[in-house]
PDB file of C-alpha atoms in Angstrom:
ATOM      1  CA  MET A   1     -59.528  -1.643  63.775  1.00  0.00           C
ATOM      2  CA  GLN A   2     -61.214   0.347  61.045  1.00  0.00           C
ATOM      3  CA  LYS A   3     -61.366  -0.729  57.449  1.00  0.00           C
ATOM      4  CA  ALA A   4     -63.188   1.293  54.800  1.00  0.00           C
ATOM      5  CA  GLN A   5     -64.384  -0.175  51.569  1.00  0.00           C
ATOM      6  CA  SER A   6     -65.900   1.921  48.812  1.00  0.00           C
ATOM      7  CA  GLY A   7     -67.615  -0.319  46.332  1.00  0.00           C
ATOM      8  CA  GLN A   8     -69.187   0.963  43.186  1.00  0.00           C
ATOM      9  CA  GLN A   9     -72.574   1.418  44.861  1.00  0.00           C
ATOM     10  CA  VAL A  10     -72.063   1.622  48.606  1.00  0.00           C
ATOM     11  CA  HIS A  11     -69.439   2.769  51.112  1.00  0.00           C
ATOM     12  CA  ILE A  12     -68.938   0.635  54.212  1.00  0.00           C
ATOM     13  CA  GLU A  13     -66.630   1.027  57.195  1.00  0.00           C
ATOM     14  CA  GLN A  14     -65.683  -2.040  59.189  1.00  0.00           C
ATOM     15  CA  HIS A  15     -64.824  -1.807  62.869  1.00  0.00           C
ATOM     16  CA  GLY A  16     -63.621  -4.771  64.895  1.00  0.00           C
ATOM     17  CA  ASN A  17     -62.475  -8.084  63.487  1.00  0.00           C
ATOM     18  CA  LYS A  18     -63.944 -10.679  65.811  1.00  0.00           C
ATOM     19  CA  GLY A  19     -67.360 -11.954  66.749  1.00  0.00           C
ATOM     20  CA  GLN A  20     -70.564 -11.954  64.745  1.00  0.00           C
ATOM     21  CA  ASP A  21     -71.116  -9.647  61.785  1.00  0.00           C
ATOM     22  CA  LEU A  22     -73.453  -6.752  62.583  1.00  0.00           C
ATOM     23  CA  VAL A  23     -74.710  -4.345  59.915  1.00  0.00           C
ATOM     24  CA  LEU A  24     -75.781  -0.867  61.090  1.00  0.00           C
ATOM     25  CA  LEU A  25     -78.004   1.289  58.858  1.00  0.00           C
ATOM     26  CA  HIS A  26     -78.523   5.010  59.512  1.00  0.00           C
ATOM     27  CA  GLY A  27     -81.649   7.118  59.064  1.00  0.00           C
ATOM     28  CA  TRP A  28     -82.849   9.765  56.618  1.00  0.00           C
ATOM     29  CA  GLY A  29     -80.471  12.635  55.914  1.00  0.00           C
ATOM     30  CA  LEU A  30     -77.576  11.144  57.841  1.00  0.00           C
ATOM     31  CA  ASN A  31     -74.623   8.819  57.305  1.00  0.00           C
ATOM     32  CA  SER A  32     -72.912   5.988  59.133  1.00  0.00           C
ATOM     33  CA  SER A  33     -70.749   8.253  61.302  1.00  0.00           C
ATOM     34  CA  VAL A  34     -73.820   8.733  63.488  1.00  0.00           C
ATOM     35  CA  TRP A  35     -73.032   5.307  64.990  1.00  0.00           C
ATOM     36  CA  THR A  36     -69.790   6.474  66.626  1.00  0.00           C
ATOM     37  CA  PRO A  37     -71.137   6.126  70.212  1.00  0.00           C
ATOM     38  CA  LEU A  38     -71.955   2.456  69.560  1.00  0.00           C
ATOM     39  CA  VAL A  39     -68.686   1.718  67.767  1.00  0.00           C
ATOM     40  CA  GLU A  40     -66.855   2.645  70.947  1.00  0.00           C
ATOM     41  CA  ARG A  41     -68.965   0.157  72.901  1.00  0.00           C
ATOM     42  CA  LEU A  42     -69.379  -2.742  70.470  1.00  0.00           C
ATOM     43  CA  SER A  43     -66.294  -3.024  68.262  1.00  0.00           C
ATOM     44  CA  ASP A  44     -64.496  -5.277  70.765  1.00  0.00           C
ATOM     45  CA  HIS A  45     -67.347  -7.778  70.606  1.00  0.00           C
ATOM     46  CA  TYR A  46     -68.563  -7.812  67.002  1.00  0.00           C
ATOM     47  CA  CYS A  47     -67.445  -7.143  63.476  1.00  0.00           C
ATOM     48  CA  LEU A  48     -69.387  -3.971  62.693  1.00  0.00           C
ATOM     49  CA  HIS A  49     -70.300  -2.970  59.150  1.00  0.00           C
ATOM     50  CA  LEU A  50     -71.318   0.703  59.036  1.00  0.00           C
ATOM     51  CA  VAL A  51     -73.120   1.429  55.790  1.00  0.00           C
ATOM     52  CA  ASP A  52     -73.603   4.756  54.054  1.00  0.00           C
ATOM     53  CA  LEU A  53     -76.862   4.084  52.239  1.00  0.00           C
ATOM     54  CA  PRO A  54     -76.813   4.969  48.514  1.00  0.00           C
ATOM     55  CA  GLY A  55     -76.780   8.736  48.047  1.00  0.00           C
ATOM     56  CA  PHE A  56     -75.781   9.408  51.658  1.00  0.00           C
ATOM     57  CA  GLY A  57     -72.308  10.071  53.028  1.00  0.00           C
ATOM     58  CA  TYR A  58     -69.633   8.639  50.743  1.00  0.00           C
ATOM     59  CA  SER A  59     -71.963   6.336  48.790  1.00  0.00           C
ATOM     60  CA  PRO A  60     -72.808   7.457  45.240  1.00  0.00           C
ATOM     61  CA  PRO A  61     -76.449   8.294  44.540  1.00  0.00           C
ATOM     62  CA  LEU A  62     -78.943   6.213  42.629  1.00  0.00           C
ATOM     63  CA  SER A  63     -81.180   7.508  39.895  1.00  0.00           C
ATOM     64  CA  ALA A  64     -84.702   8.449  40.934  1.00  0.00           C
ATOM     65  CA  GLU A  65     -86.017   5.283  39.292  1.00  0.00           C
ATOM     66  CA  GLU A  66     -83.532   3.044  41.137  1.00  0.00           C
ATOM     67  CA  PHE A  67     -84.126   4.517  44.585  1.00  0.00           C
ATOM     68  CA  THR A  68     -86.581   1.898  45.843  1.00  0.00           C
ATOM     69  CA  LEU A  69     -86.619  -0.100  49.051  1.00  0.00           C
ATOM     70  CA  SER A  70     -85.977  -3.382  47.255  1.00  0.00           C
ATOM     71  CA  ARG A  71     -83.011  -1.883  45.402  1.00  0.00           C
ATOM     72  CA  LEU A  72     -81.493  -0.426  48.573  1.00  0.00           C
ATOM     73  CA  ALA A  73     -81.794  -3.756  50.360  1.00  0.00           C
ATOM     74  CA  LYS A  74     -80.233  -5.599  47.411  1.00  0.00           C
ATOM     75  CA  ILE A  75     -77.270  -3.230  47.175  1.00  0.00           C
ATOM     76  CA  VAL A  76     -76.486  -3.518  50.890  1.00  0.00           C
ATOM     77  CA  THR A  77     -77.027  -7.289  50.904  1.00  0.00           C
ATOM     78  CA  GLU A  78     -74.488  -7.732  48.127  1.00  0.00           C
ATOM     79  CA  ALA A  79     -71.915  -5.658  50.034  1.00  0.00           C
ATOM     80  CA  VAL A  80     -72.097  -7.206  53.528  1.00  0.00           C
ATOM     81  CA  PRO A  81     -71.287 -10.734  54.752  1.00  0.00           C
ATOM     82  CA  VAL A  82     -73.842 -13.494  54.304  1.00  0.00           C
ATOM     83  CA  GLY A  83     -75.456 -14.390  57.624  1.00  0.00           C
ATOM     84  CA  ALA A  84     -74.947 -10.968  59.209  1.00  0.00           C
ATOM     85  CA  SER A  85     -77.358  -9.491  61.718  1.00  0.00           C
ATOM     86  CA  TRP A  86     -78.988  -6.221  60.648  1.00  0.00           C
ATOM     87  CA  ALA A  87     -79.877  -3.250  62.854  1.00  0.00           C
ATOM     88  CA  GLY A  88     -81.609  -0.280  61.258  1.00  0.00           C
ATOM     89  CA  TRP A  89     -82.471   3.103  62.700  1.00  0.00           C
ATOM     90  CA  SER A  90     -85.447   5.078  61.377  1.00  0.00           C
ATOM     91  CA  MET A  91     -85.403   4.864  57.554  1.00  0.00           C
ATOM     92  CA  GLY A  92     -82.539   2.385  57.809  1.00  0.00           C
ATOM     93  CA  GLY A  93     -84.953   0.113  59.644  1.00  0.00           C
ATOM     94  CA  LEU A  94     -87.050  -0.152  56.488  1.00  0.00           C
ATOM     95  CA  VAL A  95     -84.010  -1.413  54.585  1.00  0.00           C
ATOM     96  CA  ALA A  96     -83.193  -3.886  57.360  1.00  0.00           C
ATOM     97  CA  GLN A  97     -86.774  -5.170  57.398  1.00  0.00           C
ATOM     98  CA  GLN A  98     -86.737  -5.661  53.636  1.00  0.00           C
ATOM     99  CA  ALA A  99     -83.489  -7.625  53.923  1.00  0.00           C
ATOM    100  CA  ALA A 100     -85.070  -9.806  56.620  1.00  0.00           C
ATOM    101  CA  VAL A 101     -88.162 -10.377  54.454  1.00  0.00           C
ATOM    102  CA  ASN A 102     -85.786 -11.428  51.669  1.00  0.00           C
ATOM    103  CA  GLY A 103     -84.185 -13.975  53.998  1.00  0.00           C
ATOM    104  CA  GLN A 104     -80.877 -12.093  54.154  1.00  0.00           C
ATOM    105  CA  ALA A 105     -80.699 -11.158  57.857  1.00  0.00           C
ATOM    106  CA  ALA A 106     -79.764 -13.605  60.611  1.00  0.00           C
ATOM    107  CA  ARG A 107     -81.263 -11.233  63.171  1.00  0.00           C
ATOM    108  CA  LEU A 108     -83.263  -8.017  62.924  1.00  0.00           C
ATOM    109  CA  MET A 109     -83.243  -4.991  65.216  1.00  0.00           C
ATOM    110  CA  LEU A 110     -85.276  -1.828  64.699  1.00  0.00           C
ATOM    111  CA  ILE A 111     -84.197   1.316  66.541  1.00  0.00           C
ATOM    112  CA  GLY A 112     -86.803   4.074  66.402  1.00  0.00           C
ATOM    113  CA  SER A 113     -88.215   2.438  63.297  1.00  0.00           C
ATOM    114  CA  SER A 114     -91.465   0.964  62.057  1.00  0.00           C
ATOM    115  CA  PRO A 115     -92.853  -1.141  59.197  1.00  0.00           C
ATOM    116  CA  LYS A 116     -95.075   1.864  58.372  1.00  0.00           C
ATOM    117  CA  PHE A 117     -94.075   5.382  59.369  1.00  0.00           C
ATOM    118  CA  VAL A 118     -97.197   7.307  58.370  1.00  0.00           C
ATOM    119  CA  SER A 119    -100.314   7.300  60.526  1.00  0.00           C
ATOM    120  CA  SER A 120    -103.543   5.980  59.039  1.00  0.00           C
ATOM    121  CA  GLY A 121    -106.731   4.827  60.720  1.00  0.00           C
ATOM    122  CA  GLN A 122    -105.799   3.396  64.122  1.00  0.00           C
ATOM    123  CA  TRP A 123    -102.118   3.110  63.186  1.00  0.00           C
ATOM    124  CA  GLN A 124    -100.002   5.741  64.936  1.00  0.00           C
ATOM    125  CA  GLY A 125     -97.116   7.444  63.192  1.00  0.00           C
ATOM    126  CA  ILE A 126     -96.089  10.643  61.459  1.00  0.00           C
ATOM    127  CA  GLN A 127     -98.954  12.756  60.208  1.00  0.00           C
ATOM    128  CA  PRO A 128     -98.960  12.756  56.368  1.00  0.00           C
ATOM    129  CA  ALA A 129     -99.257  16.545  56.350  1.00  0.00           C
ATOM    130  CA  ILE A 130     -95.937  16.833  58.194  1.00  0.00           C
ATOM    131  CA  LEU A 131     -94.066  14.719  55.662  1.00  0.00           C
ATOM    132  CA  ASN A 132     -95.725  16.585  52.822  1.00  0.00           C
ATOM    133  CA  GLN A 133     -94.634  19.868  54.383  1.00  0.00           C
ATOM    134  CA  PHE A 134     -91.041  18.635  54.590  1.00  0.00           C
ATOM    135  CA  SER A 135     -91.217  17.581  50.933  1.00  0.00           C
ATOM    136  CA  ARG A 136     -92.346  21.077  49.898  1.00  0.00           C
ATOM    137  CA  GLN A 137     -89.760  22.817  52.063  1.00  0.00           C
ATOM    138  CA  LEU A 138     -87.043  20.545  50.717  1.00  0.00           C
ATOM    139  CA  GLN A 139     -87.518  22.069  47.283  1.00  0.00           C
ATOM    140  CA  GLN A 140     -87.061  25.573  48.679  1.00  0.00           C
ATOM    141  CA  ASP A 141     -84.153  25.153  51.116  1.00  0.00           C
ATOM    142  CA  THR A 142     -82.534  21.725  51.415  1.00  0.00           C
ATOM    143  CA  GLY A 143     -80.090  22.632  54.180  1.00  0.00           C
ATOM    144  CA  LYS A 144     -82.647  24.312  56.408  1.00  0.00           C
ATOM    145  CA  THR A 145     -85.145  21.468  55.957  1.00  0.00           C
ATOM    146  CA  LEU A 146     -82.513  18.898  56.879  1.00  0.00           C
ATOM    147  CA  GLN A 147     -81.585  20.797  60.028  1.00  0.00           C
ATOM    148  CA  ARG A 148     -85.245  21.047  61.069  1.00  0.00           C
ATOM    149  CA  PHE A 149     -85.706  17.323  60.638  1.00  0.00           C
ATOM    150  CA  LEU A 150     -82.558  16.576  62.644  1.00  0.00           C
ATOM    151  CA  ALA A 151     -83.813  18.791  65.462  1.00  0.00           C
ATOM    152  CA  ILE A 152     -87.079  16.831  65.615  1.00  0.00           C
ATOM    153  CA  GLN A 153     -85.115  13.623  66.121  1.00  0.00           C
ATOM    154  CA  ALA A 154     -83.836  14.811  69.497  1.00  0.00           C
ATOM    155  CA  MET A 155     -86.978  16.673  70.575  1.00  0.00           C
ATOM    156  CA  GLY A 156     -88.039  15.744  74.091  1.00  0.00           C
ATOM    157  CA  SER A 157     -84.763  14.165  75.153  1.00  0.00           C
ATOM    158  CA  ASP A 158     -83.248  15.481  78.375  1.00  0.00           C
ATOM    159  CA  SER A 159     -80.058  16.120  76.407  1.00  0.00           C
ATOM    160  CA  ALA A 160     -81.763  17.441  73.260  1.00  0.00           C
ATOM    161  CA  ARG A 161     -79.379  20.323  72.605  1.00  0.00           C
ATOM    162  CA  LYS A 162     -76.301  18.126  72.971  1.00  0.00           C
ATOM    163  CA  ASP A 163     -77.921  15.372  70.898  1.00  0.00           C
ATOM    164  CA  VAL A 164     -78.735  17.727  68.003  1.00  0.00           C
ATOM    165  CA  LYS A 165     -75.176  19.046  68.081  1.00  0.00           C
ATOM    166  CA  GLN A 166     -73.804  15.507  67.900  1.00  0.00           C
ATOM    167  CA  ILE A 167     -76.172  14.466  65.095  1.00  0.00           C
ATOM    168  CA  SER A 168     -75.377  17.634  63.115  1.00  0.00           C
ATOM    169  CA  ALA A 169     -71.653  16.995  63.560  1.00  0.00           C
ATOM    170  CA  ALA A 170     -72.113  13.506  62.105  1.00  0.00           C
ATOM    171  CA  VAL A 171     -73.865  14.970  59.067  1.00  0.00           C
ATOM    172  CA  ALA A 172     -71.076  17.490  58.564  1.00  0.00           C
ATOM    173  CA  THR A 173     -68.331  14.851  58.424  1.00  0.00           C
ATOM    174  CA  ARG A 174     -69.370  13.688  54.936  1.00  0.00           C
ATOM    175  CA  PRO A 175     -70.908  15.053  51.735  1.00  0.00           C
ATOM    176  CA  LEU A 176     -74.539  16.072  52.084  1.00  0.00           C
ATOM    177  CA  PRO A 177     -77.141  14.063  50.178  1.00  0.00           C
ATOM    178  CA  SER A 178     -78.682  15.651  47.121  1.00  0.00           C
ATOM    179  CA  GLN A 179     -82.169  17.092  47.118  1.00  0.00           C
ATOM    180  CA  GLN A 180     -83.280  14.187  44.917  1.00  0.00           C
ATOM    181  CA  THR A 181     -81.928  11.574  47.343  1.00  0.00           C
ATOM    182  CA  LEU A 182     -83.588  13.294  50.287  1.00  0.00           C
ATOM    183  CA  ALA A 183     -86.882  13.553  48.403  1.00  0.00           C
ATOM    184  CA  LYS A 184     -86.816   9.870  47.488  1.00  0.00           C
ATOM    185  CA  GLY A 185     -86.029   8.995  51.103  1.00  0.00           C
ATOM    186  CA  LEU A 186     -89.026  10.984  52.296  1.00  0.00           C
ATOM    187  CA  ALA A 187     -91.123   9.153  49.733  1.00  0.00           C
ATOM    188  CA  LEU A 188     -90.082   5.825  51.284  1.00  0.00           C
ATOM    189  CA  LEU A 189     -91.116   7.050  54.727  1.00  0.00           C
ATOM    190  CA  ASN A 190     -94.412   8.220  53.257  1.00  0.00           C
ATOM    191  CA  GLU A 191     -95.283   5.182  51.152  1.00  0.00           C
ATOM    192  CA  VAL A 192     -93.735   1.952  52.469  1.00  0.00           C
ATOM    193  CA  ASP A 193     -95.929  -0.482  54.410  1.00  0.00           C
ATOM    194  CA  LEU A 194     -94.286  -3.793  55.338  1.00  0.00           C
ATOM    195  CA  ARG A 195     -96.737  -4.846  58.043  1.00  0.00           C
ATOM    196  CA  CYS A 196     -98.177  -7.852  56.205  1.00  0.00           C
ATOM    197  CA  GLN A 197     -94.752  -9.306  55.392  1.00  0.00           C
ATOM    198  CA  LEU A 198     -93.234  -9.620  58.855  1.00  0.00           C
ATOM    199  CA  ALA A 199     -95.240 -12.113  60.922  1.00  0.00           C
ATOM    200  CA  ASN A 200     -93.431 -15.192  59.632  1.00  0.00           C
ATOM    201  CA  LEU A 201     -89.843 -13.990  59.955  1.00  0.00           C
ATOM    202  CA  GLY A 202     -87.896 -16.872  61.433  1.00  0.00           C
ATOM    203  CA  VAL A 203     -85.157 -14.761  63.025  1.00  0.00           C
ATOM    204  CA  PRO A 204     -84.721 -13.131  66.449  1.00  0.00           C
ATOM    205  CA  VAL A 205     -86.249  -9.644  66.389  1.00  0.00           C
ATOM    206  CA  SER A 206     -85.583  -6.766  68.773  1.00  0.00           C
ATOM    207  CA  LEU A 207     -87.520  -3.490  68.850  1.00  0.00           C
ATOM    208  CA  LEU A 208     -85.970  -0.504  70.628  1.00  0.00           C
ATOM    209  CA  PHE A 209     -87.747   2.827  71.080  1.00  0.00           C
ATOM    210  CA  GLY A 210     -87.522   6.113  72.950  1.00  0.00           C
ATOM    211  CA  ARG A 211     -90.504   6.998  75.131  1.00  0.00           C
ATOM    212  CA  LEU A 212     -90.315  10.625  73.940  1.00  0.00           C
ATOM    213  CA  ASP A 213     -90.006   9.882  70.219  1.00  0.00           C
ATOM    214  CA  THR A 214     -92.310  12.088  68.135  1.00  0.00           C
ATOM    215  CA  LEU A 215     -91.625  10.287  64.824  1.00  0.00           C
ATOM    216  CA  VAL A 216     -92.328   6.747  66.043  1.00  0.00           C
ATOM    217  CA  PRO A 217     -94.552   7.449  69.061  1.00  0.00           C
ATOM    218  CA  ALA A 218     -94.566   5.157  72.072  1.00  0.00           C
ATOM    219  CA  GLY A 219     -98.275   4.614  71.518  1.00  0.00           C
ATOM    220  CA  ALA A 220     -97.413   2.727  68.329  1.00  0.00           C
ATOM    221  CA  VAL A 221     -95.071   0.242  69.989  1.00  0.00           C
ATOM    222  CA  GLU A 222     -97.698  -2.373  70.829  1.00  0.00           C
ATOM    223  CA  ASP A 223     -99.055  -2.367  67.270  1.00  0.00           C
ATOM    224  CA  ILE A 224     -95.537  -2.537  65.807  1.00  0.00           C
ATOM    225  CA  ALA A 225     -94.671  -5.467  68.070  1.00  0.00           C
ATOM    226  CA  GLN A 226     -97.755  -7.355  66.904  1.00  0.00           C
ATOM    227  CA  CYS A 227     -96.356  -7.339  63.362  1.00  0.00           C
ATOM    228  CA  PHE A 228     -93.604  -9.724  64.493  1.00  0.00           C
ATOM    229  CA  HIS A 229     -93.505 -13.118  66.191  1.00  0.00           C
ATOM    230  CA  SER A 230     -92.308 -12.814  69.809  1.00  0.00           C
ATOM    231  CA  PRO A 231     -89.974  -9.821  69.468  1.00  0.00           C
ATOM    232  CA  MET A 232     -87.867  -8.436  72.276  1.00  0.00           C
ATOM    233  CA  VAL A 233     -89.230  -4.952  73.057  1.00  0.00           C
ATOM    234  CA  GLU A 234     -87.586  -2.183  75.057  1.00  0.00           C
ATOM    235  CA  ILE A 235     -88.608   1.443  75.547  1.00  0.00           C
ATOM    236  CA  ILE A 236     -85.975   3.815  76.943  1.00  0.00           C
ATOM    237  CA  GLU A 237     -87.844   6.213  79.177  1.00  0.00           C
ATOM    238  CA  HIS A 238     -86.014   9.503  78.653  1.00  0.00           C
ATOM    239  CA  ALA A 239     -84.903   8.961  75.059  1.00  0.00           C
ATOM    240  CA  SER A 240     -86.320  10.408  71.862  1.00  0.00           C
ATOM    241  CA  HIS A 241     -85.831   9.255  68.250  1.00  0.00           C
ATOM    242  CA  ALA A 242     -82.054   8.701  68.515  1.00  0.00           C
ATOM    243  CA  PRO A 243     -81.554   6.696  71.727  1.00  0.00           C
ATOM    244  CA  PHE A 244     -78.060   5.528  70.704  1.00  0.00           C
ATOM    245  CA  ILE A 245     -77.000   9.191  70.887  1.00  0.00           C
ATOM    246  CA  SER A 246     -78.617  10.076  74.223  1.00  0.00           C
ATOM    247  CA  HIS A 247     -78.419   6.634  75.904  1.00  0.00           C
ATOM    248  CA  PRO A 248     -75.615   4.686  74.187  1.00  0.00           C
ATOM    249  CA  ASP A 249     -74.940   2.351  77.135  1.00  0.00           C
ATOM    250  CA  GLN A 250     -78.556   1.185  77.259  1.00  0.00           C
ATOM    251  CA  VAL A 251     -78.675   0.686  73.507  1.00  0.00           C
ATOM    252  CA  ALA A 252     -75.405  -1.256  73.547  1.00  0.00           C
ATOM    253  CA  SER A 253     -76.820  -3.487  76.302  1.00  0.00           C
ATOM    254  CA  ALA A 254     -79.977  -4.067  74.247  1.00  0.00           C
ATOM    255  CA  ILE A 255     -77.862  -5.010  71.218  1.00  0.00           C
ATOM    256  CA  ASN A 256     -75.804  -7.448  73.299  1.00  0.00           C
ATOM    257  CA  ALA A 257     -78.974  -9.112  74.603  1.00  0.00           C
ATOM    258  CA  TRP A 258     -80.397  -9.405  71.077  1.00  0.00           C
ATOM    259  CA  MET A 259     -77.155 -10.697  69.550  1.00  0.00           C
ATOM    260  CA  ASN A 260     -76.934 -13.394  72.205  1.00  0.00           C
ATOM    261  CA  GLN A 261     -80.581 -14.426  71.986  1.00  0.00           C
ATOM    262  CA  ASP A 262     -81.121 -18.045  70.932  1.00  0.00           C
TER     263      ASP A 262
END
């Protein structure tokens, strides 16, 4: 079963009509069609809510002033069922974490995500110079910059070429985000730091990473895990930044374990 709803501020597709509600949030530059491999594996068990974040896919954009993490979390919260579990990939993980901090998520899963994406001091992450370079290039050639970023997401995976093709195909299924939306998304990756707000979350937390991820490096996993209270942690050995593309069966199994955790 697939049911699409286009509210005034966010587009959501619903798959499955039984089981617990599970919200899936995509990453920067993409849209909810990237979750297709998981829909095939999970829609018989859960009621999936695939969100196009504001300005991405079929969801209308926000103004530059409105595009904040708190606003994104509020818009999605108002559009999905109360008591849903939230799983966020990459930038979508920031939105999911904010919803959990706000007390709006029954469970929280991060896939290739972090409470702070940029490296600083002993904290491992993306080098600020790399994000700044993407921001500059975005102003010159939006399409080319987006494709370069998508390629990085599969870098290192054994199936990198196939993964990039699949991710690019997902992007192509829906309208491309504007340069302003992409720039504001990069700003979130560059500026947000939720580390001090997560230790007291009273919900089951699962952290899922790819060993070969260059955006959220495996060396950061231990520090990320310490931000939460007793999270489930799994690293998929031969996966990169998009493990649900390269290893969908393992990711589906991890989601099942998390959704059934007491």
